[in-house]
Coordinates of C-alpha atoms in Angstrom, one line a residue:
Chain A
X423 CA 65.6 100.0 109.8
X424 CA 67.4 102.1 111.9
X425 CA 68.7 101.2 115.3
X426 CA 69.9 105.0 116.3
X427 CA 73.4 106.1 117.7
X428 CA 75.8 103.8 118.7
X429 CA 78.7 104.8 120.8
X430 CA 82.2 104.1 119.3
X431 CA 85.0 105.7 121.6
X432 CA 86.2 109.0 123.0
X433 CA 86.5 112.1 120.6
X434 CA 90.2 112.0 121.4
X435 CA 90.8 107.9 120.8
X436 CA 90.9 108.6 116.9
X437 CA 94.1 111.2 116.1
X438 CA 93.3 114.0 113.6
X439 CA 93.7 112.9 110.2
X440 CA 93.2 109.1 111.6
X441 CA 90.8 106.5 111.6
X442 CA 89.6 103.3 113.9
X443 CA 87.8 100.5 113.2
X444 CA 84.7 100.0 114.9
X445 CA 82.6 96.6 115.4
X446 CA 78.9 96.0 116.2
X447 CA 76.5 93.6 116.1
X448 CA 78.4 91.5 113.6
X449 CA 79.4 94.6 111.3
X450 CA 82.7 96.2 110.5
X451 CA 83.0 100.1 110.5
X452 CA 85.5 102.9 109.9
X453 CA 84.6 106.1 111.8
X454 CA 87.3 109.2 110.7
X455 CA 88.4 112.1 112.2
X456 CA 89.7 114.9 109.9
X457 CA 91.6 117.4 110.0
X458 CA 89.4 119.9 110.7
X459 CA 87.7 118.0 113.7
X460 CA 85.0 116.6 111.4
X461 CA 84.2 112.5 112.5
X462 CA 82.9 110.3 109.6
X463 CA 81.7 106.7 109.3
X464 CA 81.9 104.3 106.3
X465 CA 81.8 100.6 106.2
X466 CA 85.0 99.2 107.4
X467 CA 85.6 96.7 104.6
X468 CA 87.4 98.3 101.0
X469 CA 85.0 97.0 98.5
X470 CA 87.9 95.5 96.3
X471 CA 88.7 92.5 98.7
X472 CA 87.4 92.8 101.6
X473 CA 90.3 94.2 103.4
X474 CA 90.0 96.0 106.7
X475 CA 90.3 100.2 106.1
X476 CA 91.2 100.6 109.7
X477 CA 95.1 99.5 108.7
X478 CA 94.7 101.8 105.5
X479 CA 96.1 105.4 105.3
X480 CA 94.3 109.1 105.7
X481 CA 95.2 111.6 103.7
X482 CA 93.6 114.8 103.2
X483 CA 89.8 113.4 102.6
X484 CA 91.0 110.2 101.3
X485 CA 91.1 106.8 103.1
X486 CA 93.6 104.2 101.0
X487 CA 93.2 100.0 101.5
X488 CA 96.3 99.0 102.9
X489 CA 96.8 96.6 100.4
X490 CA 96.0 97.7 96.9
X491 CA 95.8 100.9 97.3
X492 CA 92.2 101.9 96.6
X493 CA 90.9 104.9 97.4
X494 CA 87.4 106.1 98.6
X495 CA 86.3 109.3 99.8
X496 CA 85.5 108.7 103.4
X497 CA 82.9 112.0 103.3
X498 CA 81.3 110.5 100.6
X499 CA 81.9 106.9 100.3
X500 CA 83.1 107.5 96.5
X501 CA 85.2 105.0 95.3
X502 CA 88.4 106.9 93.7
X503 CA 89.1 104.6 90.9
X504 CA 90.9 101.3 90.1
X505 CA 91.4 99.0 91.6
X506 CA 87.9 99.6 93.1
X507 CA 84.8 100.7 91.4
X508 CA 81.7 99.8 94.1
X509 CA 81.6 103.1 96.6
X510 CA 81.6 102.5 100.5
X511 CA 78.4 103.1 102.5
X512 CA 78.7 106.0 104.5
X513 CA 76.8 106.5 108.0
X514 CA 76.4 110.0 110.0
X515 CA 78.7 110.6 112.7
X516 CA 78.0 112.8 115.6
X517 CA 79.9 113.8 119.1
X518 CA 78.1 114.2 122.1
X519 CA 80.0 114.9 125.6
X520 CA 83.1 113.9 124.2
X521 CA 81.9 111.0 122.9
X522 CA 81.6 109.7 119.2
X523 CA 78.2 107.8 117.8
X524 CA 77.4 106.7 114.4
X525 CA 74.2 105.9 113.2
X526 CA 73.6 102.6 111.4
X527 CA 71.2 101.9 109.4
Chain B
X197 CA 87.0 108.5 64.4
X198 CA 90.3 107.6 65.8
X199 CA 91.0 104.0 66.7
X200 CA 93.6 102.5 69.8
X201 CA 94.4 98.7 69.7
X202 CA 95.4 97.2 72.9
X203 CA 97.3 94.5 72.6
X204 CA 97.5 91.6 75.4
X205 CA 94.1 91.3 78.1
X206 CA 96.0 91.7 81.3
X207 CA 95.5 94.3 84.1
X208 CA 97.3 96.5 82.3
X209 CA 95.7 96.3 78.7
X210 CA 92.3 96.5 80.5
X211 CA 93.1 99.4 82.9
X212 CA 94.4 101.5 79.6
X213 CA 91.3 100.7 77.9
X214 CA 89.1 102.1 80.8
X215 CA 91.2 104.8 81.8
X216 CA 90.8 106.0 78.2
X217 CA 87.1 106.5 78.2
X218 CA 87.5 107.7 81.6
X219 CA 90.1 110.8 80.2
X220 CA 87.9 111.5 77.9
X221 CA 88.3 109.6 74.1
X222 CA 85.5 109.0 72.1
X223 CA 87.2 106.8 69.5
X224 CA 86.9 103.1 68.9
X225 CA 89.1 100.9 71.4
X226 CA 90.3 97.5 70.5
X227 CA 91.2 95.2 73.5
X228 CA 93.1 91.7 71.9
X229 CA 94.1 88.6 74.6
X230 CA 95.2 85.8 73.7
X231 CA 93.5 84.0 77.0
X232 CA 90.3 82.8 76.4
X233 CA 89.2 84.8 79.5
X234 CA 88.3 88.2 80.1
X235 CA 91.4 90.8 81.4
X236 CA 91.3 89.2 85.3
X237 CA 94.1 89.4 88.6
X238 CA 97.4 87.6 88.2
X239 CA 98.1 88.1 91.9
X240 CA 95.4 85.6 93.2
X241 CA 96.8 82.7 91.1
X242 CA 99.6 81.8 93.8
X243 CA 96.8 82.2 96.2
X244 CA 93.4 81.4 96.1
X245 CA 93.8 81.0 93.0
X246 CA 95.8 78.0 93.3
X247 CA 94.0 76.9 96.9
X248 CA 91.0 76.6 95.4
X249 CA 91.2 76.7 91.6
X250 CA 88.0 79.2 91.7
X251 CA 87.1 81.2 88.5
X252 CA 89.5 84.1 87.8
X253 CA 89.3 87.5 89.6
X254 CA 88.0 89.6 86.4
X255 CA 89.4 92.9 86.3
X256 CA 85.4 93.8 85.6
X257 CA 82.6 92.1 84.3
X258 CA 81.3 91.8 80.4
X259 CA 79.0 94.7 81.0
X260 CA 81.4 97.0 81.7
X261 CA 83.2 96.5 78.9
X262 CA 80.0 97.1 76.6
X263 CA 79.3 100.2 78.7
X264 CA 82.8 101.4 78.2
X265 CA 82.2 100.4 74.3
X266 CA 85.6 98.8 74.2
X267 CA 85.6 95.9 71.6
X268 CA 87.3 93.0 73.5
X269 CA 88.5 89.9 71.5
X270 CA 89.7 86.9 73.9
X271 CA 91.4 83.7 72.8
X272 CA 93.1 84.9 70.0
X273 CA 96.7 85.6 69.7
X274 CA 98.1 88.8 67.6
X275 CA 100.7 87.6 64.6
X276 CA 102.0 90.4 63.3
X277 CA 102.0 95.0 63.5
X278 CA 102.6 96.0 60.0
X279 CA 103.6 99.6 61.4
X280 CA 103.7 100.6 57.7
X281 CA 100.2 99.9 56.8
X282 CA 99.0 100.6 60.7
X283 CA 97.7 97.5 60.8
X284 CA 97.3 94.6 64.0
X285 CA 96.9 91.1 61.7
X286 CA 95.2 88.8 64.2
X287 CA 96.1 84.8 64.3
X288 CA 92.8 83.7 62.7
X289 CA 93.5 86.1 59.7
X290 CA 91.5 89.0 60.3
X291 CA 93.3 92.6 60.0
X292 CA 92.4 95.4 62.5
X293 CA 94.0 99.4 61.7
X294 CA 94.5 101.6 64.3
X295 CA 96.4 105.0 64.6
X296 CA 97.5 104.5 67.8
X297 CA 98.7 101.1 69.3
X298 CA 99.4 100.1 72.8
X299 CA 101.6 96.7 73.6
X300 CA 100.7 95.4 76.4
X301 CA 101.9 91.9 75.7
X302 CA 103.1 90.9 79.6
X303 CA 105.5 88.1 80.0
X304 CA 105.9 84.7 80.2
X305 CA 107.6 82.3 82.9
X306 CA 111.2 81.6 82.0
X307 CA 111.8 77.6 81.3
X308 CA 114.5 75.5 83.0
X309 CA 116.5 74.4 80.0
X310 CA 117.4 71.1 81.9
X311 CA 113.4 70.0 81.4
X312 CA 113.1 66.3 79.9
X313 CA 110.3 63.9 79.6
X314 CA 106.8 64.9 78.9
X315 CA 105.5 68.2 80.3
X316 CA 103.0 67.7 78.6
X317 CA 101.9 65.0 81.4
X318 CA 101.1 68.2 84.0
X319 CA 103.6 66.6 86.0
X320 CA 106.3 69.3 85.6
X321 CA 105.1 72.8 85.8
X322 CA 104.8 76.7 86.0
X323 CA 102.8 79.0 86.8
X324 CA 101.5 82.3 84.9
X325 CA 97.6 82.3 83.6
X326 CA 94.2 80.9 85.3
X327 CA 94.5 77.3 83.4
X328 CA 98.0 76.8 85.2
X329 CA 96.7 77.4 88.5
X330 CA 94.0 75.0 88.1
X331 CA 96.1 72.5 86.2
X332 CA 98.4 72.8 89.5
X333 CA 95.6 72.7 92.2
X334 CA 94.8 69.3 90.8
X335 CA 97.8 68.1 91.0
X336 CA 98.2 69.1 94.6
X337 CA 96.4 67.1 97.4
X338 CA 97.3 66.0 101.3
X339 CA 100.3 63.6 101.3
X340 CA 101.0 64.4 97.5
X341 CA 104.9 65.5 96.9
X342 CA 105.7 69.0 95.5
X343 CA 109.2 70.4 94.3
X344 CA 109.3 74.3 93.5
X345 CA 111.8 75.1 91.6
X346 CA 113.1 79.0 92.8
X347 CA 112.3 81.1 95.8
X348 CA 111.6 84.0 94.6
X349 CA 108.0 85.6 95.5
X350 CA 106.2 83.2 93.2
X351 CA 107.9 79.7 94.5
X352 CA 107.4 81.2 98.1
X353 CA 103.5 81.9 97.6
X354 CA 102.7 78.5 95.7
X355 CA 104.9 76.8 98.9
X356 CA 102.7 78.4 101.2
X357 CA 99.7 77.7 99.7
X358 CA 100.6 73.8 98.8
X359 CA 101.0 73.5 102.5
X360 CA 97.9 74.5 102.7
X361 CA 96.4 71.8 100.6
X362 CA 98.2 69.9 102.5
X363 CA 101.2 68.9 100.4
X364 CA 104.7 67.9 101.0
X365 CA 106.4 71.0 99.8
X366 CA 110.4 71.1 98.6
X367 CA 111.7 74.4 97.9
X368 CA 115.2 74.8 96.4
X369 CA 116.9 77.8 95.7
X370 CA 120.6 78.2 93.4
X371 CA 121.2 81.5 95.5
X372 CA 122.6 80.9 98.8
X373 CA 118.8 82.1 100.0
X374 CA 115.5 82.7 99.0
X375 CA 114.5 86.2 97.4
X376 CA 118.1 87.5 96.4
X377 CA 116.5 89.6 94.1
X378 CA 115.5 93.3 95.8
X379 CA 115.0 92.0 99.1
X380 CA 117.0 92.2 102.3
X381 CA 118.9 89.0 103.8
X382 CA 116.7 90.1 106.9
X383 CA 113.2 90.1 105.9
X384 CA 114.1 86.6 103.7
X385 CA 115.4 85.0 107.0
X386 CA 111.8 86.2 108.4
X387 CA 110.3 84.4 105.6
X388 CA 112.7 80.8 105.8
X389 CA 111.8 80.8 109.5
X390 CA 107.9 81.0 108.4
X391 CA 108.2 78.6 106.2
X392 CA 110.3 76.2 107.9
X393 CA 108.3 76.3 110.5
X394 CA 105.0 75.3 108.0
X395 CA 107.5 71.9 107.1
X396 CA 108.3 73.3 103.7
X397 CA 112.0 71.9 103.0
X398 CA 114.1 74.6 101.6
X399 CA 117.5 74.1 100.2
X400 CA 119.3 76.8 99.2
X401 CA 122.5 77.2 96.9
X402 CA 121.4 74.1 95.2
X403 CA 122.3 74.0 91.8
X404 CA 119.8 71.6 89.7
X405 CA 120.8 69.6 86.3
X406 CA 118.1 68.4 85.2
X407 CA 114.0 67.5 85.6
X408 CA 112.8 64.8 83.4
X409 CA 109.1 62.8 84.6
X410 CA 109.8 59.4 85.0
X411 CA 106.8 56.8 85.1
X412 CA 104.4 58.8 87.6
X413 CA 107.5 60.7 89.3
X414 CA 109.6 63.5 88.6
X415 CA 112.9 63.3 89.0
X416 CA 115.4 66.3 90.0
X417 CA 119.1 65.8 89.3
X418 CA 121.1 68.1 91.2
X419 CA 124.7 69.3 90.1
X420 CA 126.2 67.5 93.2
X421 CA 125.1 64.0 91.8
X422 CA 121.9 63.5 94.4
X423 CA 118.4 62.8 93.1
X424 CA 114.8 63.7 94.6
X425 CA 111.5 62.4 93.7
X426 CA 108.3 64.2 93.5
X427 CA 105.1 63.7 92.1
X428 CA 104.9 67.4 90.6
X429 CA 107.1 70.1 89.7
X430 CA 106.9 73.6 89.7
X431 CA 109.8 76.3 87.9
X432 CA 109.2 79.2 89.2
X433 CA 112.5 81.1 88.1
X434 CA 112.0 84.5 87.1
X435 CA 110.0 85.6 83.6
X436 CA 111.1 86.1 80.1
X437 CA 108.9 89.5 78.8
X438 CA 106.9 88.8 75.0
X439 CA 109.2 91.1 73.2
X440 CA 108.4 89.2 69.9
X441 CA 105.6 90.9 68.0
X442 CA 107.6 94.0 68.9
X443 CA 110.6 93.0 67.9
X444 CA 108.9 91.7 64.8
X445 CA 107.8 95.2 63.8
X446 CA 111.6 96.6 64.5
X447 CA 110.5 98.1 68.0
X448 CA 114.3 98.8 69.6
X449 CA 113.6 96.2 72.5
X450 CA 116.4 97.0 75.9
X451 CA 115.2 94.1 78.2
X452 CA 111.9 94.6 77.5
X453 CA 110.1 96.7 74.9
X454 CA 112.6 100.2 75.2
X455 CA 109.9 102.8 76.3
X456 CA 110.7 106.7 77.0
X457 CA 109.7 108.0 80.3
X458 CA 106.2 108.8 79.1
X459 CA 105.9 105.1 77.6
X460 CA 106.5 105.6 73.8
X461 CA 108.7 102.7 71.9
X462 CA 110.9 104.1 68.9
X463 CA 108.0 104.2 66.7
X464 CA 105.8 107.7 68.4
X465 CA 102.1 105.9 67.1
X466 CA 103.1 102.5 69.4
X467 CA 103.6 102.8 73.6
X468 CA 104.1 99.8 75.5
X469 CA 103.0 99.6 79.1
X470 CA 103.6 96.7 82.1
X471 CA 105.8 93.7 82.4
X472 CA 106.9 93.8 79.0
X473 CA 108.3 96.9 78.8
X474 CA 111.7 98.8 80.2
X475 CA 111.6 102.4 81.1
X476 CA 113.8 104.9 82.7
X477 CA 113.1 105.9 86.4
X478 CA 113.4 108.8 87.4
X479 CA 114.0 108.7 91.2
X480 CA 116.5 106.3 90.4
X481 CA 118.9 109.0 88.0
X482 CA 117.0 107.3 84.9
X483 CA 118.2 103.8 85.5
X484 CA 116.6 101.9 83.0
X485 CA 113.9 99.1 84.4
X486 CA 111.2 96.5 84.1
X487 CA 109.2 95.9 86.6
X488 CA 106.9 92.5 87.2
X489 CA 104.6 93.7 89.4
X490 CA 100.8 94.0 89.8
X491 CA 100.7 97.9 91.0
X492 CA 103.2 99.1 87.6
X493 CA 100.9 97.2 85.5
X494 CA 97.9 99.2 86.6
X495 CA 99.6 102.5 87.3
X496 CA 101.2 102.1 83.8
X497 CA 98.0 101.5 82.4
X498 CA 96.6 104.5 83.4
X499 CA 99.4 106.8 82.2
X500 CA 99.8 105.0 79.1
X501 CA 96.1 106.0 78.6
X502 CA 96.8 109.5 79.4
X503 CA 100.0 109.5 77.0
X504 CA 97.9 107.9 74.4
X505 CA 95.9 111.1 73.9
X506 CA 98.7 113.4 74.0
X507 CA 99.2 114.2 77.5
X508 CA 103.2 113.9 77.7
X509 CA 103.2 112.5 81.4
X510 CA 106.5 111.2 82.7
X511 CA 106.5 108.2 84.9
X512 CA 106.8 109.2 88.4
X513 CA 105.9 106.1 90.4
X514 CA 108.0 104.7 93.0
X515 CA 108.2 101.0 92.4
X516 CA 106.2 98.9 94.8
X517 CA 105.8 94.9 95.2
X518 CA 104.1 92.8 98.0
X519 CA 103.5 89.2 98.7
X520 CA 101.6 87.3 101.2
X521 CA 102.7 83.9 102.9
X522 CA 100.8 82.6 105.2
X523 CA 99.8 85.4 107.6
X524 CA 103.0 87.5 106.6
X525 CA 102.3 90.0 104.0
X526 CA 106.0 91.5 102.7
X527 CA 106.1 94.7 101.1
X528 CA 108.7 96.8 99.3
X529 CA 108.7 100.2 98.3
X530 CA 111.5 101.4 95.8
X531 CA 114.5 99.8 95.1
X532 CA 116.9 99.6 97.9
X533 CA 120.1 98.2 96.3
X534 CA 122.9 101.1 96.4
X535 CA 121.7 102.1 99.5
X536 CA 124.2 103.4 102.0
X537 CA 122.8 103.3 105.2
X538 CA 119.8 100.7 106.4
X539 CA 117.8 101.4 109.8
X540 CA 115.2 99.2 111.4
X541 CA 112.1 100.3 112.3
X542 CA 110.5 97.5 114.4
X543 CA 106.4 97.3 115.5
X544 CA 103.7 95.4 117.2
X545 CA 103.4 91.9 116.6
X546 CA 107.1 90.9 115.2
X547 CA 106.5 93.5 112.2
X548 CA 109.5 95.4 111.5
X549 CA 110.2 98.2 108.5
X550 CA 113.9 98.6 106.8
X551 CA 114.5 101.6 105.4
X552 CA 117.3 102.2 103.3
X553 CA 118.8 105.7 102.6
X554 CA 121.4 107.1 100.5
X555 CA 124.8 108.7 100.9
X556 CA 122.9 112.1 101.2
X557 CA 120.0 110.6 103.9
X558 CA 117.6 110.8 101.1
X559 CA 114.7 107.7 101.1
X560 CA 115.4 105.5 98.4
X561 CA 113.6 102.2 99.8
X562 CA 111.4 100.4 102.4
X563 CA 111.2 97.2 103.1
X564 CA 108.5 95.5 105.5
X565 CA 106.8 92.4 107.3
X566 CA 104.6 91.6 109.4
X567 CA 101.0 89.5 109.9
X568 CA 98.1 91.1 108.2
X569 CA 98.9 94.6 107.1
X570 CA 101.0 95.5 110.3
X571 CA 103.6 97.2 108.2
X572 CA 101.3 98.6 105.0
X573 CA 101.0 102.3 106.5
X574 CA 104.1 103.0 106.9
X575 CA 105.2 101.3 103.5
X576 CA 102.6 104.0 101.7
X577 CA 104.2 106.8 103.4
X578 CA 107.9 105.5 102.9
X579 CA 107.0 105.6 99.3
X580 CA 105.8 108.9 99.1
X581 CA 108.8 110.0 101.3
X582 CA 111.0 108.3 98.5
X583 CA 109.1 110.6 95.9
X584 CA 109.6 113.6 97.9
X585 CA 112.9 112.9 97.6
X586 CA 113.2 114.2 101.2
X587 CA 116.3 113.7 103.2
X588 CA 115.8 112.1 106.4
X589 CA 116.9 111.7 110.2
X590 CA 118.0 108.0 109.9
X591 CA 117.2 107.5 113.7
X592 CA 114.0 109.8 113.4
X593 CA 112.8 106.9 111.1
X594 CA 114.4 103.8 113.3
X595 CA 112.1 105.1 116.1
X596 CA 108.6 104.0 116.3
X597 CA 107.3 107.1 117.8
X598 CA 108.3 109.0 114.9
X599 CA 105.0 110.1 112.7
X600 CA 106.1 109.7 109.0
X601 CA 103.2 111.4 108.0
X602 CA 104.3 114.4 109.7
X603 CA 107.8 114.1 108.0
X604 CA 106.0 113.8 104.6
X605 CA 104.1 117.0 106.0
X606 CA 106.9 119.0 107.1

């Protein structure tokens, strides 16, 4: 079920290229901004160990765990190959007066 | 219909044999270990593995090897490659041809030749597959004595961890201190400290005679005529790689099964990939190496795989290795002996970054630690900075205000 927007932070808290972690209501999150001004949400945990994203690296459209280097697509949640294979959720993101929401579902 | 044997069920072997059917072949794949268990983690075994002797970490589950079709025989060493005939003859009899073969036969923990009594017992030691870490966790238990035997990453991690369990933990260590191999006297102090401060004993530039159980102890001789007592042992001193089947078959074997940069031994149908092989590296002027490490294992597998149907890719991987103690996680990037100049790059919470340049300012390692993965971001970039070969600002990188992403960019 979902329970709408939630807010996350200001546009300009996340640097281009950059990500945040984000938690609510008991969840973990990773909202994105690219490089072309675009904000993105995934879950926040990389689905090889449980490892926070948030301490990860962003490159291009690419989010890498900081610790074993997997790689998803943040735009799509696609999990880029070993040493992870499950994909990440993906939630819309939106910006509204400056501000940044994501929608959970 | 062509046919690859893999030979050895680690992460490597298992990564190759995906990685094929992900590029593409259609042939039949052959996966052999000689572990009873599917291809799982090695990493974990120092750590969880060995805190809570929990089921191996499988590299992937049964079905994913049947949906791959790769043919996976566990428990079941290889005895000889009859390179003449193309042909993998199995320890239960059974032949198996293949056109191509891959070794990826690992390594092994080197003994301490001063080892006397009855090992046997599971009093003394060491640590390398799923059945040790278990056959160590029981061991362990509050108030129980344990001596490592080297501080190097592996005799660090099962430290940490036996502290954990509550243990009384001995370290000792023949170098004057702990990781002397590849890392800097200043991230090793960081990691004494930590452990000191945890109650783990370390003695350092201790050299040791013997280890030989007696009644329900184990007894540790050292050179200097003193004794210590514990009620289990673990030799954690470095790794001998399983050359033998190679060696066997008249592979030329350099420290390790001699590989060219694209992974091929000195016969062009065999390649040999991870710990058990040597290779030239290239952003090091073709120093020859073998690496023991988690990340070559995998990224090896996949470019053997590549190799295997004709691709021709050269290794270009920058070595990486990490470890994690307690809440410190360590990691290196490249190899930072020969370095000329070393800056210090420190962070929030304690975490500082090392990065070591040559004569010419180029990147040629980084070296970090911190809690959690305080220094993991900048270690990824450092190591694509040491690819780029890119010649740097030493004081640019000692300042934590500089972006590396945006020197990697510019």
């Amino acid at each position: 079920m979902s329970q709408g927007w939630v807010e996350v932070c200001g546009v300009d808290d996340i640097d281009e290229e950059d990500l945040i972690r984000f938690d609510h209501d008991g969840r973990t999150f990773a909202v994105y901004r690219s490089s072309d001004g675009g904000y993105y949400a995934t879950d926040g945990l990389c689905t090889h160990e449980q490892i926070h994203l948030a301490d990860g690296l962003v490159m291009d459209e690419i989010i890498e765990c900081p610790k074993h280097n997997g790689r998803f697509n943040y735009k799509t949640g696609e999990a880029m190959g070993a040493p992870v294979c499950v994909n990440l959720k993906t939630y819309p993101a939106k910006v509204e007066a400056g501000t940044v929401f994501i929608a959970i579902s | 219909m062509s046919k690859i044997i893999i030979v050895g069920g680690g992460e490597c072997g298992a990564r190759a044999a995906f990685a094929l059917r992900e590029q593409g072949f259609n042939g039949d794949i052959t996966l052999i270990g000689a572990e009873p268990h599917l291809p799982y983690e090695r990493p974990p075994l120092s750590k969880t593995g060995l805190a809570s002797a929990a089921p191996p970490q499988y590299v992937a589950g049964p079905a994913r090897y049947e949906e791959a079709r790769i043919t996976i025989l566990t428990g079941v060493p290889v005895d000889t490659v009859d390179r003449q005939s193309k042909l993998v003859r199995l320890s239960d009899g059974r032949k198996f041809p293949y056109d191509q073969l891959l070794l990826a036969t690992g390594a092994r923990p080197r003994p301490f030749a001063g080892v006397s009594g009855d090992p046997g017992l599971g009093r003394i030691c060491m640590l390398r597959n799923h059945g040790d870490a278990v056959a160590i966790h029981e061991a362990l238990a509050p108030g129980k004595s344990l001596a490592v035997v080297g501080g190097g990453f592996i005799g660090l991690e099962i430290a940490a961890t036996a502290r954990k369990l509550g243990a009384e933990v001995l370290l000792i260590e023949s170098s004057p201190r702990v990781l002397s191999r590849g890392v800097p006297a200043e991230i090793a102090k960081v990691v004494t400290e930590r452990h000191r401060q945890e109650g783990v004993n370390i003695l350092c530039g201790e050299q040791i005679t013997s280890i030989a159980t007696e009644n329900d102890k184990v007894q540790i001789l050292f050179a200097n005529g003193t004794t210590r007592l514990a009620d289990i042992v673990v030799v954690g001193i470095g790794v001998i790689p399983n050359v033998e089947l190679a060696e066997a078959a008249g592979l030329l074997i350099d420290n390790g099964i001699a590989v060219d940069a694209t992974l091929r031994t000195s016969d062009p149908d065999i390649f040999a990939a991870g710990d058990c092989c040597s290779f030239p590296l290239s952003h090091y002027r073709e120093r020859r190496v073998r690496l023991e490490a988690w990340r070559n294992a995998q990224d090896q597998g996949m470019l053997v795989a590549a190799n295997l149907l004709g691709r021709g890719l050269a290794i270009a991987s920058v070595p990486w290795f990490w470890s994690d103690q307690y809440e410190l996680t360590l990691q290196i990037a490249g190899l930072s002996d020969g370095a000329a100049t070393t800056v210090r790059r420190d962070l929030d919470q304690g975490a500082f970054i090392l990065f070591h340049l040559d004569g010419e300012d180029r990147l040629i390692a980084a070296s970090g630690i911190g809690p959690g993965n305080a220094v993991a971001r900048d270690i990824r970039l450092a190591e694509m900075l040491i690819a780029a070969k890119r010649r740097l600002d030493p004081e640019a990188l000692a300042s934590p205000k500089t972006n590396l992403k945006k020197l990697l960019a510019a």
